Structures are given as C-alpha cells and as structure tokens.
Amino acid sequence: MKRPPANTIAVLGTKFRGRVGYRVNPVGLIGLAIIVAWTVVALTAPLIIPHSVGEIVDFDYFGPMSRTLWLGSDYLGRDMLSRILMGARYTVGISLAAVAIACTCGVVLGMTAAVTGGWVDTILSRLLDALNSIPSKLFGLVVVAAVGSSIPVLILTLSVIYIPGAYRFARALAVNVNTMDFVLVARIRGESLFYLIRAEILPNILGPVLADFGLRFVFIVLLLSGLSFLGLGVQPPYADWGALVRENIGGLPYGAPAVIVPSLAIASLTISVNLFIDNLPAKIRDKEEH
Amino acid sequence: MNKRILSLAANRLAIALITLVIVSFAVFFATTLLPGDTATILLGQSATPEAVAGLRTAMHLDDPAILRFLHWLMGLAQGDLGTSYANNMPVAALIGGRFVNTLKLAAITAAIAVPLALTLGITAAMWRGSVYDRAVTILTIGIISVPEFMIATSAVLIFAVYLKWLPALSFTNEVSTFYDILRVYAMPVLTLTFVVSAQMIRMTRAAVVETLSTPYVEMALLKGASRPRLVLRHALPNALGPIVNAVALSLSYLLGGVIIVETIFNYPGIAKLMVDAVATRDLPLIQTCAMIFCLGYLTLITLADILAILSNPRLR
C-alpha cells in the first residue's frame, strides 16, 4: 500500500537525528520512553511495589486515590498501585512471549513459502488463511473452553492466532525480494534454502518485519486483555491488567479508580507502541500496513 | 458481467467453502481436546460404569474422532445442532431468539456506523493534512489502540455515572416505547459504533488518499477543479471498490466487539450465550455458536473479496 506523502504526526515535531543515525521525532521518543518505563516496571515489579499484592491494606473497598494509596484500593481493599505494577509482568510478559513465537514462526514459514513456491506455498497459504478466518476472540474462547486457561496455554493460543498474520506479511515482503537478481545468483550458486532465507531474504525484510512485530504486540495485548476481561485469560491469584478491570468492574457505578486505572495502563502501553512505530523513519517502517 | 468475473467470484466462493470445512474441523477438534470424559461429566461422579458405557455408545463417543467429526458436520448441514449438555435443550431452541437479538444489535450498529465512518473518512481525505484530518486520525488511532471493554466502561462512566442519562450495566427486556428502546440500545450501539467506525474511517481515508495520488486526479487539479469536486467527482468513484471492501472487512470487527459488549451490558445475544457456555463447558453450544460466528465472518470477508473483484473496471 502506498503511504500518504505527508505523515501527519511527523509534521508535529521538529525532527532531530538520534544516536542510531535515523531520524526519530519527539512523539516517537515519548512512545519509546513509555514502552521502556513499562518494561522496567515489569522486570523490577516485586522490588518496587509498596504493598504485597495480596495484602488488604484499606478498610474500605474501592477506595479513592489518597496519599497512602496512590491509586486507591480494589474490591477487597488491596493496594491498586501494587496490583497494577505486578500486572505489568503478566500483560507485558505473556504478550511479548506470544508475539515472539508468532512472529518467528510466521516469518520463517512466510520466507520458506516465498522461496520454495509451488505446492508448499499454496498449501501453507490456504491453511493459514483458513486459520485467519476464525475471529481471534472466538478462537481464544474455543481453546480456553477446551483446554482451560493456564499461562503456557494462553501464550501458545495467542501466538497461534497471530501466526497467519505474520506469515502473510512476511510472505508478501519475501516474494518481492525473491524476484531480485541477487537471489537468483544465490540460487544458481546452489545455496541451500536455509542460506537463502537467512542471508538473502531476512536482512532485506527485517525493518518492516520488526515494525510488524510491534503492531502485532499491540493486537496481542488487546486480545489478552479482552480474554482476561471475560474471565478466560490470566486466572487468579495472578492478575494482568484485563483481569484487574474484570475484578473491579463492580466499582464502575461509583467511578472507582480501580476500574479506570488498569484500562489506562493498557491504553498507555498500546498507544505508545503505535506512536513509536508510526514515527519510525520511513526507511525502517516502509510497508508496515497490511 | 462476463465469464472472467463469474469464474473469479466462483473461485472465491469455492475457497470460502473449503475454508469453512477447515474451520469447522479446527473448531471441532479444539472442543474435543477437552480433558475428561464427556459421558462422565454428564452423568456425574456417582454414575455406574455401565451407565457411562451406555451413554458413550449412545453418543458415539467411542467412534474414531474423524467419524464423529463427519457425523457432527452432517448434522450441522441438516440443521441438527445437537443438544445442550447443560440443560438438555436442543441447541437450536437456545440459540433462536438470541441470534435475532444479536442481529438486531449488529444491524443498528451498521446502520449508524457505515454512513458516519464514510463521511468522516472521505472528508478527512478531502482536507488531508488539516487540523480536522489530524484530529480524526489521532482519534481513530486512539480507539484502535484501546481494548473494547475500555470504550464500553468509559461510555458507562460518562453517560451513566457522571451524566446519569442512562442506566448502568443493566439490560431489561421490558421495552415498549421508542424511548425505552433508545435507552436500552444506546450504550451497546455507541460502543460498537466506535469500535467498527475507527477501522472503517482509517481504511476509507487510505483508499481515497491513494486514489488522490493518481495522475488523472493531478490532471483534474491542474485544470482547476475544486477540492470537493476533485474528491467527489474524480477520486471517489474509483475508490469505491476499496471502500466497499473496507466496509465489509470492518463489519467483521463487529464479531470481536459484540462478544465484549454483550458481556459487559448483559445483552441477551448469542455472544453472551457462548461466553456463558464456555464457563459451563457446554460443548455442543460452543461449537454451534463458534460456527455461526465463523460463518458470519467468512461471509463478510468473501463478500469483501467479491465486491473488490466486481468493482475492478479492468475485469468488467
């Protein structure tokens, strides 16, 4: 897809040259900063939480924001800030694991299909397209109904759901590279499939594939939160951000911060990933839309 | 309409049919992965081994999986949807009224979302780069980046908690007057409209913008056509195919949205039924609901593809 010549957001800030040698504009940097912040929180959560996640610290439930409990208390009177900081581990961790599996499998299969061609390509594309025509939330529901919801199952399900998308994207890019002369030369040299994929195709599609990785991460975070919200994702005693919204949905009529803040946490993560990718230099991001 | 288009469309339909078979295969096997014996679950822990064995035979549970799959598929094709495990009612009876409810919700949403999204998308493309365009772009990116339940909970917070215009999280079937219907449907429809429109606006805008960068639009610009005339008279007719495609694709987002929205607003539709069935592990019900959703999704995607073929003047 051809991109509009003027990137609307890129116009907003004055561009400057980052250390990597690419132009990254301020909006993109803000996005990156938020992503890094959540990653640090996810890694260090047990060290920085003010209260234990299970400890009941407030006599009132759905308490408001206060000096001692910055984000109020949840439906049992537990500290919301601690629960959100710990929730970052599950949301970020599970999504990252799932997206890594999905993109690795999808990209490897996509490149293989593009390079091999013929019936391998046809069968892979048909099968994965069929998988793609199951709505993602529904797929999650069916699998959870069948095998229950544990963290490894969740990671695997989420990655299976997003393999077809990654495959399609990588295949479309790889097909273009595959027609280049240097690939033909490598073929004539008699290089193996593995060499062609690793040395000729992958380096030439890496930028867009990484941008796609980010977008797919957002989809997975949203789907995981959705499933957890339906009570089919991360199970108690653990809680990711979606599960936190579900637990505290009873506080909605009172406008309790316990319902609003986890949603805001999800939104801050997904929006900053989107902003970061939207503001990547066109050189990397090229053809990021499917 | 010529032979080429017909054969392309027929090809798409055939692919859709094959896909449907693969999907039903996937749904069936995912649901039969369930650890634990169905007969034991149905009869309870205290059942005698003879009773369990009898039920197993009656339900064909001892047959190879592929036979059970074919049996199930034939049943579906003949309209026999099976019997619910949870309350022993025919699945068809459970689904009937709720299916209509979900269709109602989807139809109202589509009736609002499609005109709204097309207007916003086309006007944003018309004044590309303006403050208006940027506002629309940022808004749509924002909506796409947040989970559906956040839009739903925000709607409840704004309209029920702060403004107190609508009831929060409740759904009553006592709808008699037009005002009641309006109150009941307002929030679910509002949420779904947001979810569906955001995608549609983005894709419509992209389709029009892409057409605007073609040489004949530049020609029209050079001969002095005004901005609206440029977009509406020259670009739009040629962007129509991609736009219709975008509309059909975006409507398939309704399916994901409807699961969350029906759950959060307690709307008696088929998605809520399915989420409840997952909680009780009522397999026949889950299978049927899943197939209905997949069928709807596949129909929309295939429709989008066929419309794209039909609207391509080079094939006509």
Coordinates of C-alpha atoms in Angstrom, one line a residue, chain A residues 6-289:
Chain A
A6 CA 3.0 13.7 4.4
N7 CA 3.0 11.8 7.6
T8 CA 0.5 13.7 9.7
I9 CA 2.2 13.1 13.1
A10 CA 5.7 13.5 11.8
V11 CA 4.9 17.1 10.9
L12 CA 4.1 17.9 14.5
G13 CA 7.6 18.0 15.9
T14 CA 10.9 19.2 14.7
K15 CA 12.9 16.2 13.7
F16 CA 16.4 15.5 15.0
R17 CA 18.9 12.8 14.4
G18 CA 19.0 10.1 17.1
R19 CA 22.1 8.1 18.1
V20 CA 21.2 5.3 15.7
G21 CA 21.6 7.6 12.8
Y22 CA 17.9 7.6 11.9
R23 CA 15.6 10.5 12.3
V24 CA 13.2 9.8 15.2
N25 CA 10.8 12.6 16.1
P26 CA 9.8 13.6 19.7
V27 CA 6.4 12.0 19.6
G28 CA 8.1 8.7 18.7
L29 CA 10.6 9.2 21.6
I30 CA 7.8 9.8 24.1
G31 CA 6.3 6.5 22.9
L32 CA 9.6 4.7 23.3
A33 CA 10.1 6.2 26.8
I34 CA 6.7 4.8 28.0
I35 CA 7.5 1.4 26.5
V36 CA 10.8 1.3 28.3
A37 CA 9.2 2.5 31.5
W38 CA 6.7 -0.3 31.5
T39 CA 9.4 -2.8 30.6
V40 CA 11.4 -1.7 33.6
V41 CA 8.3 -1.9 35.8
A42 CA 7.6 -5.4 34.5
L43 CA 11.2 -6.5 35.3
T44 CA 11.5 -5.0 38.7
A45 CA 7.9 -5.1 40.0
P46 CA 8.5 -7.2 43.1
L47 CA 11.1 -4.8 44.3
I48 CA 9.2 -1.6 43.8
I49 CA 5.6 -2.4 44.9
P50 CA 4.7 -0.5 48.1
H51 CA 2.5 -3.3 49.4
S52 CA 2.2 -7.0 48.8
V53 CA -0.4 -7.7 46.1
G54 CA -2.5 -10.0 48.4
E55 CA -2.4 -7.8 51.4
I56 CA -5.6 -6.0 52.4
V57 CA -4.5 -2.5 53.4
D58 CA -7.6 -0.4 53.2
F59 CA -10.7 -0.9 55.5
D60 CA -12.8 0.4 52.7
Y61 CA -13.2 -1.2 49.3
F62 CA -13.0 0.8 46.0
G63 CA -11.2 3.5 48.0
P64 CA -10.4 6.7 46.2
M65 CA -6.9 7.9 45.4
S66 CA -5.1 9.1 48.6
R67 CA -1.6 9.9 49.8
T68 CA -1.0 6.4 51.2
L69 CA -2.8 4.5 48.4
W70 CA -1.9 6.4 45.2
L71 CA -4.4 4.6 43.0
G72 CA -6.9 3.7 45.6
S73 CA -7.9 0.2 46.7
D74 CA -9.6 -2.6 44.9
Y75 CA -12.8 -4.6 45.6
L76 CA -11.1 -6.2 48.6
G77 CA -9.3 -3.2 49.8
R78 CA -5.9 -4.2 48.4
D79 CA -3.5 -1.6 47.1
M80 CA -4.2 -0.9 43.4
L81 CA -0.8 0.6 42.6
S82 CA 1.0 -2.6 43.6
R83 CA -1.5 -4.8 41.7
I84 CA -1.0 -2.7 38.5
L85 CA 2.7 -2.8 38.8
M86 CA 2.6 -6.6 39.2
G87 CA 0.0 -6.8 36.5
A88 CA 2.5 -5.3 34.1
R89 CA 4.6 -8.5 34.4
Y90 CA 1.7 -10.7 33.1
T91 CA 0.4 -8.3 30.4
V92 CA 3.9 -7.4 29.0
G93 CA 5.5 -10.8 29.7
I94 CA 2.8 -13.0 28.2
S95 CA 2.3 -10.7 25.2
L96 CA 6.0 -10.5 24.5
A97 CA 6.4 -14.3 24.6
A98 CA 3.4 -14.8 22.4
V99 CA 4.4 -12.2 19.8
A100 CA 8.0 -13.6 19.7
I101 CA 6.7 -17.1 18.9
A102 CA 4.1 -15.8 16.5
C103 CA 6.5 -13.6 14.5
T104 CA 9.3 -16.2 14.5
C105 CA 7.1 -19.0 13.2
G106 CA 5.2 -16.7 10.8
V107 CA 8.3 -15.1 9.3
V108 CA 10.2 -18.3 8.9
L109 CA 7.2 -20.0 7.3
G110 CA 6.5 -17.0 5.2
M111 CA 10.0 -16.8 3.9
T112 CA 10.1 -20.5 3.3
A113 CA 6.8 -20.4 1.3
A114 CA 8.1 -17.4 -0.8
V115 CA 11.4 -19.0 -1.6
T116 CA 10.1 -22.6 -2.2
G117 CA 7.0 -21.6 -4.1
G118 CA 4.8 -24.3 -5.7
W119 CA 2.6 -26.5 -3.7
V120 CA 4.3 -25.8 -0.4
D121 CA 3.4 -22.2 -0.8
T122 CA -0.2 -23.0 -1.9
I123 CA -0.9 -25.4 1.0
L124 CA 0.7 -23.2 3.6
S125 CA -1.2 -20.1 2.4
R126 CA -4.5 -21.9 2.2
L127 CA -4.2 -23.4 5.7
L128 CA -3.1 -20.3 7.4
D129 CA -5.7 -18.2 5.6
A130 CA -8.3 -20.7 6.9
L131 CA -6.9 -20.2 10.4
N132 CA -7.1 -16.5 9.8
S133 CA -10.8 -16.7 9.1
I134 CA -11.6 -17.6 12.6
P135 CA -12.2 -14.4 14.5
S136 CA -9.4 -14.1 17.1
K137 CA -11.5 -13.6 20.2
L138 CA -13.6 -16.6 19.2
F139 CA -10.6 -18.8 18.7
G140 CA -9.4 -17.8 22.2
L141 CA -12.8 -18.6 23.6
V142 CA -12.9 -22.1 22.0
V143 CA -9.4 -23.1 23.1
V144 CA -9.9 -21.9 26.6
A145 CA -13.2 -23.8 26.7
A146 CA -11.4 -26.9 25.6
V147 CA -8.1 -26.9 27.5
G148 CA -8.6 -24.4 30.3
S149 CA -6.6 -21.3 30.9
S150 CA -3.1 -21.6 32.1
I151 CA -0.3 -19.1 31.3
P152 CA 1.6 -21.5 28.8
V153 CA -1.8 -22.3 27.1
L154 CA -2.5 -18.6 26.8
I155 CA 0.9 -17.9 25.3
L156 CA 0.6 -20.7 22.8
T157 CA -3.0 -19.8 21.8
L158 CA -2.2 -16.1 21.4
S159 CA 0.8 -17.0 19.2
V160 CA -1.2 -19.5 17.0
I161 CA -3.8 -16.8 16.5
Y162 CA -1.3 -14.3 15.2
I163 CA 0.9 -16.6 13.1
P164 CA -1.2 -16.3 10.0
G165 CA -1.0 -12.5 10.0
A166 CA 2.8 -12.6 10.5
Y167 CA 3.1 -15.2 7.8
R168 CA 1.0 -13.2 5.3
F169 CA 3.0 -10.1 5.9
A170 CA 6.4 -11.7 5.7
R171 CA 5.5 -13.8 2.7
A172 CA 4.3 -10.7 0.8
L173 CA 7.6 -8.9 1.5
A174 CA 9.7 -12.0 0.8
V175 CA 8.0 -12.6 -2.6
N176 CA 9.2 -9.2 -3.7
V177 CA 12.8 -9.8 -2.6
N178 CA 12.7 -13.3 -4.1
T179 CA 12.4 -11.8 -7.6
M180 CA 15.7 -9.8 -7.2
D181 CA 18.8 -10.7 -9.1
F182 CA 21.0 -11.4 -6.1
V183 CA 18.6 -14.1 -5.0
L184 CA 18.7 -15.7 -8.5
V185 CA 22.5 -15.5 -8.3
A186 CA 22.5 -17.2 -4.9
R187 CA 20.2 -19.9 -6.3
I188 CA 22.5 -20.5 -9.3
R189 CA 25.4 -20.8 -6.8
G190 CA 23.4 -23.7 -5.4
E191 CA 22.8 -22.2 -1.9
S192 CA 20.5 -24.1 0.4
L193 CA 17.0 -23.0 1.4
F194 CA 18.3 -22.1 4.9
Y195 CA 21.1 -19.9 3.4
L196 CA 18.7 -18.1 1.1
I197 CA 16.3 -17.3 3.9
R198 CA 18.9 -16.3 6.4
A199 CA 21.4 -14.4 4.2
E200 CA 19.4 -13.1 1.2
I201 CA 15.8 -12.6 2.3
L202 CA 15.8 -11.9 6.0
P203 CA 18.2 -8.9 6.0
N204 CA 16.1 -7.3 3.3
I205 CA 12.8 -7.5 5.1
L206 CA 14.0 -7.1 8.7
G207 CA 12.9 -3.4 9.1
P208 CA 9.2 -3.9 8.1
V209 CA 9.1 -7.2 10.0
L210 CA 10.2 -5.5 13.2
A211 CA 7.6 -2.8 12.7
D212 CA 5.0 -5.6 12.2
F213 CA 6.3 -7.2 15.4
G214 CA 5.3 -4.1 17.3
L215 CA 1.9 -3.8 15.8
R216 CA 1.2 -7.5 16.4
F217 CA 2.3 -7.0 20.0
V218 CA -0.5 -4.4 20.3
F219 CA -3.0 -6.8 18.9
I220 CA -1.9 -9.5 21.4
V221 CA -2.0 -7.1 24.4
L222 CA -5.6 -6.2 23.4
L223 CA -6.7 -9.7 22.8
L224 CA -5.1 -10.9 26.1
S225 CA -6.8 -8.1 28.0
G226 CA -10.1 -8.9 26.3
L227 CA -9.8 -12.6 27.2
S228 CA -8.8 -11.8 30.8
F229 CA -11.7 -9.3 31.0
L230 CA -14.1 -12.1 30.0
G231 CA -12.5 -14.2 32.8
L232 CA -10.9 -16.6 30.3
G233 CA -7.3 -15.2 30.4
V234 CA -4.9 -15.0 33.3
Q235 CA -6.6 -16.7 36.3
P236 CA -6.5 -15.7 40.0
P237 CA -4.4 -15.4 42.1
Y238 CA -2.4 -13.8 39.3
A239 CA -3.9 -10.8 37.5
D240 CA -3.0 -9.0 34.4
W241 CA -4.5 -5.6 33.5
G242 CA -7.5 -7.1 31.8
A243 CA -8.2 -9.3 34.8
L244 CA -7.9 -6.2 37.1
V245 CA -10.7 -4.5 35.2
R246 CA -12.8 -7.6 35.5
E247 CA -12.3 -8.0 39.3
N248 CA -13.2 -4.4 39.9
I249 CA -16.0 -3.9 37.4
G250 CA -18.4 -3.7 40.4
G251 CA -16.8 -0.3 41.2
L252 CA -17.9 1.2 37.9
P253 CA -21.1 2.7 39.2
Y254 CA -19.0 4.6 41.8
G255 CA -16.4 5.7 39.3
A256 CA -13.7 3.9 41.4
P257 CA -10.1 4.4 40.2
A258 CA -9.7 0.6 40.5
V259 CA -11.7 0.1 37.2
I260 CA -10.3 3.0 35.3
V261 CA -6.6 2.8 36.0
P262 CA -5.9 -0.7 34.6
S263 CA -7.6 0.4 31.4
L264 CA -5.5 3.5 31.3
A265 CA -2.4 1.3 31.8
I266 CA -3.3 -0.9 28.8
A267 CA -4.1 2.2 26.7
S268 CA -0.8 3.9 27.6
L269 CA 1.2 0.8 26.6
T270 CA -0.7 0.2 23.3
I271 CA -0.9 3.8 22.2
S272 CA 2.8 4.4 22.9
V273 CA 3.8 1.3 20.8
N274 CA 1.6 2.6 18.0
L275 CA 3.0 6.1 18.3
F276 CA 6.6 4.8 18.3
I277 CA 6.0 2.7 15.2
D278 CA 4.1 5.4 13.4
N279 CA 7.0 7.7 13.9
L280 CA 9.8 5.4 12.9
P281 CA 11.8 6.6 10.0
A282 CA 10.1 5.5 6.7
K283 CA 13.2 3.6 5.9
I284 CA 12.5 1.1 8.7
R285 CA 8.8 1.2 8.7
D286 CA 8.2 1.0 5.0
K287 CA 5.1 -1.0 4.1
E288 CA 4.1 -1.6 7.7
E289 CA 0.4 -1.7 6.8

